[in-house]
Short mmCIF file of C-alpha atoms in Angstrom, two decimals:
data_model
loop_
_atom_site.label_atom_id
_atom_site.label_comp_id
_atom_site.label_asym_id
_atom_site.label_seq_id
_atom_site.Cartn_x
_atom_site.Cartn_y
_atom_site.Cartn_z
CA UNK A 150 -21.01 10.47 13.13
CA UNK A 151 -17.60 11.32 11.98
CA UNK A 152 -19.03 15.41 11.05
CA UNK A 153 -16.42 17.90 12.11
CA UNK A 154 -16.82 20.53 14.38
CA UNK A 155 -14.27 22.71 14.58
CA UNK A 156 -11.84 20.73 13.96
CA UNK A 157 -9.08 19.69 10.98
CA UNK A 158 -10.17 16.33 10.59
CA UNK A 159 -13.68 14.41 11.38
CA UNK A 160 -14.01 12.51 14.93
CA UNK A 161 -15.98 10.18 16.16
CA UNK A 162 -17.16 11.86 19.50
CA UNK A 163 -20.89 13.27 19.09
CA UNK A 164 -19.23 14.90 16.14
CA UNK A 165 -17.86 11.41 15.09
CA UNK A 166 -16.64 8.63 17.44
CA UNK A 167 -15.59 9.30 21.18
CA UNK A 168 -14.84 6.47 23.46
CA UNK A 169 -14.73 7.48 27.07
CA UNK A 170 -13.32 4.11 29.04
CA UNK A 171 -11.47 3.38 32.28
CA UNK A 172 -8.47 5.87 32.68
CA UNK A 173 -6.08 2.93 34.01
CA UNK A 174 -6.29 1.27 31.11
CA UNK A 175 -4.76 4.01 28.82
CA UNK A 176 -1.26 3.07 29.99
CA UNK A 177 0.90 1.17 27.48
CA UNK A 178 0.21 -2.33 27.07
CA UNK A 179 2.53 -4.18 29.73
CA UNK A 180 1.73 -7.73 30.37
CA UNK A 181 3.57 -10.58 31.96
CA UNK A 182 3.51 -14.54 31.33
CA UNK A 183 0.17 -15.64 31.71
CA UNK A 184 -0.63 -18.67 34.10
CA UNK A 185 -0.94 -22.14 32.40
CA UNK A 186 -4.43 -22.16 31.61
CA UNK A 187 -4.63 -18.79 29.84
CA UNK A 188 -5.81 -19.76 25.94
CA UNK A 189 -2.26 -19.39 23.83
CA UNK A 190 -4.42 -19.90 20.53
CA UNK A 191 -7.66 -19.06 18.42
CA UNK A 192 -9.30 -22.51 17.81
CA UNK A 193 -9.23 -23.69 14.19
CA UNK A 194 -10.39 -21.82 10.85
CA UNK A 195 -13.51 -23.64 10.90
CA UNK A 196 -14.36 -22.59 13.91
CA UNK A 197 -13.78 -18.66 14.26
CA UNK A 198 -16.72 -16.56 13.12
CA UNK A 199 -17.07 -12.77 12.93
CA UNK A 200 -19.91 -10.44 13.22
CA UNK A 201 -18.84 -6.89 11.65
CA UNK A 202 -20.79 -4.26 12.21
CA UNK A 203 -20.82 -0.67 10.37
CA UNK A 204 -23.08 2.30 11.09
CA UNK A 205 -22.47 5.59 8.63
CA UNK A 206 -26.06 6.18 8.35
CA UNK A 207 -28.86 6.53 11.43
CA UNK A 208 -32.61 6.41 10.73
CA UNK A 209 -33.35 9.44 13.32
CA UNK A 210 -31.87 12.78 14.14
CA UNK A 211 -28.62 10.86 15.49
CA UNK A 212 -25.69 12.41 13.30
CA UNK A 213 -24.08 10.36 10.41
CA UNK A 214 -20.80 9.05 9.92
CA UNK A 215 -18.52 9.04 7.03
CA UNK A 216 -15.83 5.82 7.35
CA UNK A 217 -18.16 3.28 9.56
CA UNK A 218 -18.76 1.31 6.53
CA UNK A 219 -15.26 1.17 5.08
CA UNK A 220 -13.88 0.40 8.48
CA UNK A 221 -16.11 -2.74 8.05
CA UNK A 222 -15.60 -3.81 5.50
CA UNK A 223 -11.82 -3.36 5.86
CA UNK A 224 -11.90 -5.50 8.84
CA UNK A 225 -13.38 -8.27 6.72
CA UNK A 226 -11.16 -8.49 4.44
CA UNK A 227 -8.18 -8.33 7.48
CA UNK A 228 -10.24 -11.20 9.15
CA UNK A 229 -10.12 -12.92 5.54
CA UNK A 230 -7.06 -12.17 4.47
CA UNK A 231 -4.47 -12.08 7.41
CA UNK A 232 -6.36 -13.71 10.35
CA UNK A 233 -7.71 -17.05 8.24
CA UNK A 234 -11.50 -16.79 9.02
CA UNK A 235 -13.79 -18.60 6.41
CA UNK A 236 -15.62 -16.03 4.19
CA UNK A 237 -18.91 -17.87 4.99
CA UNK A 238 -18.69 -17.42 8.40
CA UNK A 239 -17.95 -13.63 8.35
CA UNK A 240 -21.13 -12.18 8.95
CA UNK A 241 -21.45 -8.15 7.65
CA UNK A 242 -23.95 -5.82 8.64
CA UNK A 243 -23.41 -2.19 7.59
CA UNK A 244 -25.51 0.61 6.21
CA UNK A 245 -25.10 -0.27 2.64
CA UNK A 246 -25.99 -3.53 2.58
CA UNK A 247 -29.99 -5.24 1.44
CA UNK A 248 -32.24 -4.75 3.92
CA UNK A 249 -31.87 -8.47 5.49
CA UNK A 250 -28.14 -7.01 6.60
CA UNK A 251 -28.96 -3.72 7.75
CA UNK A 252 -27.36 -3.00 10.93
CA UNK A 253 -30.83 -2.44 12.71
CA UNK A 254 -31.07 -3.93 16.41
CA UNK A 255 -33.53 -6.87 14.70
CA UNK A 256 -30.84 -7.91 12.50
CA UNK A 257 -27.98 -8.12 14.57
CA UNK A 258 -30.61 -9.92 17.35
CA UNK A 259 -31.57 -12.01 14.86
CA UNK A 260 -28.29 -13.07 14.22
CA UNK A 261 -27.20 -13.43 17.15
CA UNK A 262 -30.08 -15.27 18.05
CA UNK A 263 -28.47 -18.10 15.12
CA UNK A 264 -25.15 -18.05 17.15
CA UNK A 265 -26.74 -19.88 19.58
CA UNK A 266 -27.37 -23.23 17.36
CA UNK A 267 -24.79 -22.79 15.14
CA UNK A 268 -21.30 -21.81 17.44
CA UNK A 269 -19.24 -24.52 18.62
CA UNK A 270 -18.23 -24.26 22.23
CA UNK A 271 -14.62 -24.05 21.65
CA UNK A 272 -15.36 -21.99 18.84
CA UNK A 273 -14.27 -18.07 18.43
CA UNK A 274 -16.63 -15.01 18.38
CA UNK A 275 -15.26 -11.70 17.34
CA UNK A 276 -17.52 -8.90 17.17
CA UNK A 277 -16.40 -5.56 15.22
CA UNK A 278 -18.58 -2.56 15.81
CA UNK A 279 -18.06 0.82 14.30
CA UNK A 280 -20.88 2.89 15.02
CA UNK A 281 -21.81 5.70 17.69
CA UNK A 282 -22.08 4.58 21.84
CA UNK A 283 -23.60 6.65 24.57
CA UNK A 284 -24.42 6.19 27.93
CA UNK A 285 -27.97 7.28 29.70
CA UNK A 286 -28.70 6.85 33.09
CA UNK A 287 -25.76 4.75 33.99
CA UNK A 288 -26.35 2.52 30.95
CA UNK A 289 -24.17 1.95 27.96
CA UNK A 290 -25.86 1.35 24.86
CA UNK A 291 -24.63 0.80 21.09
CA UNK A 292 -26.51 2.82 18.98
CA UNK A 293 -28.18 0.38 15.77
CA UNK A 294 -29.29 1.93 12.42
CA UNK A 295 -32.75 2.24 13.66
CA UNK A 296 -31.79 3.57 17.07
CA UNK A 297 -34.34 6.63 18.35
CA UNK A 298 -32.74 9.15 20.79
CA UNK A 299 -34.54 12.00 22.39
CA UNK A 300 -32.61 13.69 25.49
CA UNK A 301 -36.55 14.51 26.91
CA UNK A 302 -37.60 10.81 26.37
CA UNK A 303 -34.90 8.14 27.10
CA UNK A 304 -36.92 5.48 26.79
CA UNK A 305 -37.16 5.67 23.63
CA UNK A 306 -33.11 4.80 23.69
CA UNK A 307 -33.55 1.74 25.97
CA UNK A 308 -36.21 0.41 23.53
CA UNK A 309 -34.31 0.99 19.89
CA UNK A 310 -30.99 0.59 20.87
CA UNK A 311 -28.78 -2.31 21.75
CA UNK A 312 -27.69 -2.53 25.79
CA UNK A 313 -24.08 -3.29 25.80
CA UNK A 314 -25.58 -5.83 28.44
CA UNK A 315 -28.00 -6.88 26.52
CA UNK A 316 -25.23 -7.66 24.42
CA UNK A 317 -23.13 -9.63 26.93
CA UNK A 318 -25.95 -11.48 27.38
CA UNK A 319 -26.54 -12.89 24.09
CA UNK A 320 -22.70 -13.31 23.79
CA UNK A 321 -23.01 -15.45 26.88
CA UNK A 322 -25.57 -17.06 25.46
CA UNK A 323 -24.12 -18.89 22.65
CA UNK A 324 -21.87 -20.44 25.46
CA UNK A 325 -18.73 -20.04 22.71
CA UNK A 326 -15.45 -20.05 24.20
CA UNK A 327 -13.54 -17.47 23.08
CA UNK A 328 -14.77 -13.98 22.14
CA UNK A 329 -12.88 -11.22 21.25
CA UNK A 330 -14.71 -7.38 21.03
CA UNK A 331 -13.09 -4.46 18.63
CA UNK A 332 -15.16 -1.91 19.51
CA UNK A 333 -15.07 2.09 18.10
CA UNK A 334 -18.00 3.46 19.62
CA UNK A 335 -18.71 6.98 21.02
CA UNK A 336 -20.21 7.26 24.31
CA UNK A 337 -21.17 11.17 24.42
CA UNK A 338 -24.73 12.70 23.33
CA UNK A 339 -24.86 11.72 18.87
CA UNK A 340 -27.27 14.73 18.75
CA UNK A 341 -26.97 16.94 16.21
CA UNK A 342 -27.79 20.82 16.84
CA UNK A 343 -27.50 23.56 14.91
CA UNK A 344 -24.26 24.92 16.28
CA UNK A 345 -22.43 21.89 16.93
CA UNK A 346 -22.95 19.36 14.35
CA UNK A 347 -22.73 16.50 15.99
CA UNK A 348 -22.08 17.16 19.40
CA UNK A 349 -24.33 18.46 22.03
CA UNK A 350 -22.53 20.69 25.20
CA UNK A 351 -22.07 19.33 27.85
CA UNK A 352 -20.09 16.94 29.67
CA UNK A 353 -18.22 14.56 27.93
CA UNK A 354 -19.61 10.88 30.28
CA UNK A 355 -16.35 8.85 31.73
CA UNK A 356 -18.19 6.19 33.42
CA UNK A 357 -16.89 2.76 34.07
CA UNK A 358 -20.07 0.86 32.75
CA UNK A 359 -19.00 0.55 29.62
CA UNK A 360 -15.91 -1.33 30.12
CA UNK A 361 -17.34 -3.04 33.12
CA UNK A 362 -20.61 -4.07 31.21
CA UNK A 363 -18.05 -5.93 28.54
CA UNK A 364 -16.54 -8.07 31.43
CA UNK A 365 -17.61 -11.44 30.08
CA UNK A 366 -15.01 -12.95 32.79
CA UNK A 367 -17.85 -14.72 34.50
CA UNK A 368 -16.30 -18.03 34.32
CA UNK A 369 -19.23 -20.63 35.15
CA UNK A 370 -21.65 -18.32 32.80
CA UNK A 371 -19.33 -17.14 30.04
CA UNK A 372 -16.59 -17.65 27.52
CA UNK A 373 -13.50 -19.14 29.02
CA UNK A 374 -11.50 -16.37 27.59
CA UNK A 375 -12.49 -13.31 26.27
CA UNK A 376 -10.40 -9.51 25.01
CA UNK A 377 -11.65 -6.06 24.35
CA UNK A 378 -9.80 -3.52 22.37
CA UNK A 379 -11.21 0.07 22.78
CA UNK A 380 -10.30 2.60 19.88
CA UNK A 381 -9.68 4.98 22.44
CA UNK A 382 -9.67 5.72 25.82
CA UNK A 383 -11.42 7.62 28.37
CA UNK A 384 -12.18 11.56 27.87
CA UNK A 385 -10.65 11.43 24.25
CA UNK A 386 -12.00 10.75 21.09
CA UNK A 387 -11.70 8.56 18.24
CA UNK A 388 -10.78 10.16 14.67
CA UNK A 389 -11.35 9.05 11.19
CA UNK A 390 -8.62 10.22 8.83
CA UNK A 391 -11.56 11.72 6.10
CA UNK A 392 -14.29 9.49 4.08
CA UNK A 393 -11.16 6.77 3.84
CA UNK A 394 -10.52 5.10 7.48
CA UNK A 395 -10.73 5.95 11.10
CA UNK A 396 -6.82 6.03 12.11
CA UNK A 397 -7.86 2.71 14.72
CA UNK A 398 -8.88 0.07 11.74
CA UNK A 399 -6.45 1.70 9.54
CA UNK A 400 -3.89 0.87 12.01
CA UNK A 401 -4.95 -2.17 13.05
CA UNK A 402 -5.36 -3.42 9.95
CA UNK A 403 -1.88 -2.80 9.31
CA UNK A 404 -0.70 -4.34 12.71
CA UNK A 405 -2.84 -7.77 11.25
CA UNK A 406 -0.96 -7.41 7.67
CA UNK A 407 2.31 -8.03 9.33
CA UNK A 408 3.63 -4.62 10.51
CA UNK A 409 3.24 -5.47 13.98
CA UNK A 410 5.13 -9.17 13.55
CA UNK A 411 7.68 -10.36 16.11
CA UNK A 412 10.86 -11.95 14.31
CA UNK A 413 8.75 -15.27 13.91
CA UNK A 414 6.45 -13.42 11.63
CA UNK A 415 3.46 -13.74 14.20
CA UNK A 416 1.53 -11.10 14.89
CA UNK A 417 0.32 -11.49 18.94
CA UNK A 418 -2.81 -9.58 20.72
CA UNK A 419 0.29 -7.83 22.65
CA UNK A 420 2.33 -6.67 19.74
CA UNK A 421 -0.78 -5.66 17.71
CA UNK A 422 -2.17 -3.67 20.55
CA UNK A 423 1.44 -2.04 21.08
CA UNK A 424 1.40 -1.21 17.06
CA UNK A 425 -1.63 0.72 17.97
CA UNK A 426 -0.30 2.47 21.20
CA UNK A 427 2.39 3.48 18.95
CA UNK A 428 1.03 4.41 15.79
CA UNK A 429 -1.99 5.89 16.59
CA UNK A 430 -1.35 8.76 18.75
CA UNK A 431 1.11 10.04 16.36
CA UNK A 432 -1.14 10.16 13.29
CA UNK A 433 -4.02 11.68 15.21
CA UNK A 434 -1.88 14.59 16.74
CA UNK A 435 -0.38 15.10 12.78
CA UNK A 436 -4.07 15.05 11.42
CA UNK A 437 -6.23 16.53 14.38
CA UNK A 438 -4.42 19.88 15.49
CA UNK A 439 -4.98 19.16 19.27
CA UNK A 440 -6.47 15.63 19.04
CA UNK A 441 -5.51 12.60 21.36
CA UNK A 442 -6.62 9.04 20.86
CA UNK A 443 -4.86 6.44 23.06
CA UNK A 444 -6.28 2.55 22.21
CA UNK A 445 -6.09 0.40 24.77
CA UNK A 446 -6.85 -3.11 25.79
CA UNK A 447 -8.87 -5.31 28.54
CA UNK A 448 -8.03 -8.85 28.12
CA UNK A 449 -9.43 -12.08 30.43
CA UNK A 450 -7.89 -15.53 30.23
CA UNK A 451 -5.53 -15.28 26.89
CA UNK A 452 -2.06 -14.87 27.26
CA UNK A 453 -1.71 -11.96 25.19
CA UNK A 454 2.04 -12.35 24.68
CA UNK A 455 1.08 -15.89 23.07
CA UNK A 456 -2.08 -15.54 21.87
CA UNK A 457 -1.40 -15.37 17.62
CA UNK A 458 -3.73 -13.72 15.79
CA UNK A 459 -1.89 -13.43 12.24
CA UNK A 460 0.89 -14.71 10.61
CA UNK A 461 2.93 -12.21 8.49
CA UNK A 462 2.10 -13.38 4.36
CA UNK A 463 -0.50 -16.01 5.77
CA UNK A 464 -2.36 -16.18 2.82
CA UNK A 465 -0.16 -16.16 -0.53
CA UNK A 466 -1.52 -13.53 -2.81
CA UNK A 467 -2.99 -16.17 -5.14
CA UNK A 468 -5.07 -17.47 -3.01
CA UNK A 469 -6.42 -14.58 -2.09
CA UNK A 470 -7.20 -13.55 -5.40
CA UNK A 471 -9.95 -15.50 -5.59
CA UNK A 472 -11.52 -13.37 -2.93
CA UNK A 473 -10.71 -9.81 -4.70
CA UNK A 474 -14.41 -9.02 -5.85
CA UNK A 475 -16.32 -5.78 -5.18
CA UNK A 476 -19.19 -8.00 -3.69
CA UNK A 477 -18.82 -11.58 -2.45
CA UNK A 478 -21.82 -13.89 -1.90
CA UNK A 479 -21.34 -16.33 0.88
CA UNK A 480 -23.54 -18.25 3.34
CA UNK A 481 -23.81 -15.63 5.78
CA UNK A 482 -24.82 -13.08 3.01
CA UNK A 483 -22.95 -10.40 1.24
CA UNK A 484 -19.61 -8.53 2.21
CA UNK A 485 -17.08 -6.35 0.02
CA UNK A 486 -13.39 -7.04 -0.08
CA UNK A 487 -11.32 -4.45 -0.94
CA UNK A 488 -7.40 -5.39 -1.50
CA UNK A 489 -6.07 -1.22 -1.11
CA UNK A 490 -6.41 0.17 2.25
CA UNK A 491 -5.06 3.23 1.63
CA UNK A 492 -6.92 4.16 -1.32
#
């Protein structure tokens, strides 16, 4: 839903994407030494797997989005390129893919219904979802492709749309070990009327289930360690710099690429997430006269200050050559790779 109303650039609120979170997170990252048995590491190549999602288009009168997609598929390519996840196990649901990859609520069940038999226990999950959020009746959901909402009728959200704990639980499920959530979701009404594209009036929802429905910190019945980073935080909203990027995966992106790399050349969950607090804010008050967008992060058993998620020039450009196709087949279907974020 990134449709403006009334403002300079397009958002991502119920005019685009808003994420309202907990308010004590927005403070800069600040972390100390972890104990001991915090995870310092992603497990292997072999064993990370990705499940991107990318919503521009809804099925309903839910309001559209403009950079979803390309915010997708751009965090492929970073997962590819930067953060050494096999191509095959890089799964890509967004709104312009066949129908078996549609992002509709079957298809990403479905899959993560396969995550169950096929995930390794000290394997890696991360889950990328760019796509409208709302919460109704103290429930966060994620809004799918084929998600119905009707303000008069909300069951009709609880029965199309995907529970954010619903989602926990199937996470949990696959008993994986590490999971790691990038999440740009609004959480305000994705209505569109006629005299606020968009955006409905109204109160803009701050409520802590979103961020406490993620907690997957449940040690005996969840991942050992888990992270969430949240495109925004609470009572602001989350812009997309035109049709090209929203200013979070454009960013963060970048911070993967090896702008965010200490003086080893390793890019940590602590100095990527600082990349963002830094970088972010400033863009969005240049583009959006008036806008603030503040990402923030809620982490659970990873050392953050440790925990590598890129090497700067990880993958030599030849190698990655190979990859630089408008449309790759691979085992977990079909994903683009672009090699110019900025264009």
């Amino acid at each position: 839903m990134r449709q403006s109303a009334g403002l300079a650039r397009n958002d991502r609120t119920g005019v685009g994407r808003a994420v309202a979170y907990l308010l004590l997170m927005l403070a800069p990252l600040s972390l100390s030494s972890a104990p001991p048995q915090f995870a310092r590491q992603w497990p292997p190549p072999a064993k990370r797997h990705a499940l991107i999602i990318g919503i521009n288009d809804y099925s309903s009168d839910i309001g559209s989005m403009n950079a979803a997609v390309p915010d997708a598929k751009l965090m492929a390519e970073a997962l590819v390129r930067y953060c050494a996840f096999p191509p095959g196990q890089i799964a890509l649901f967004a709104s312009d893919q066949p129908a078996s990859l549609k992002p509709t609520r079957p298809n990403i069940l479905l899959r993560l219904s396969d995550y169950r038999k096929t995930l390794p226990p000290d394997g890696l999950l991360l889950v990328f979802f760019a796509g409208h959020g709302i919460e109704s009746n103290g429930k966060a959901y994620l809004l799918t492709a084929d998600s119905v909402y009707r303000r008069d009728d909300t069951r009709m959200l609880s029965s199309t749309a995907l529970a954010v704990d619903e989602l926990r639980g199937w996470i949990r499920d696959t008993s994986v070990g590490q999971v790691m959530l990038l999440l740009d979701a609004c959480r305000d009404q994705p209505e569109q009327t006629a005299t606020s594209p968009g955006l409905l009036p109204g109160r803009l929802p701050a409520l802590r289930d979103f961020t406490q429905t993620f907690d997957l910190s449940g040690r005996s019945q969840g991942p050992l360690a888990f992270a969430t980073i949240y495109a925004t935080g609470e009572g602001q909203r989350s812009y997309e710099d035109g049709p090209r990027h929203g200013y979070f995966t454009q960013a963060l992106y970048e911070a993967l690429s090896g702008r965010a790399a200490d003086a080893a050349g390793n890019v940590t969950l602590a100095g990527a997430v600082r990349y963002l607090q830094k970088n972010v804010p400033g863009r969005v008050a240049t583009g959006v006269p008036g806008g603030v967008q503040i990402p923030f992060l809620q982490a659970e058993g990873y050392d953050a200050e440790e925990l590598i998620l890129s090497k700067s020039n990880s993958q030599p450009a030849a190698q990655f050559l190979k990859l630089r196709t408008a449309t790759r087949q691979t085992a977990l279907g079909r994903f683009s790779v672009w090699t110019d974020p900025e264009r």
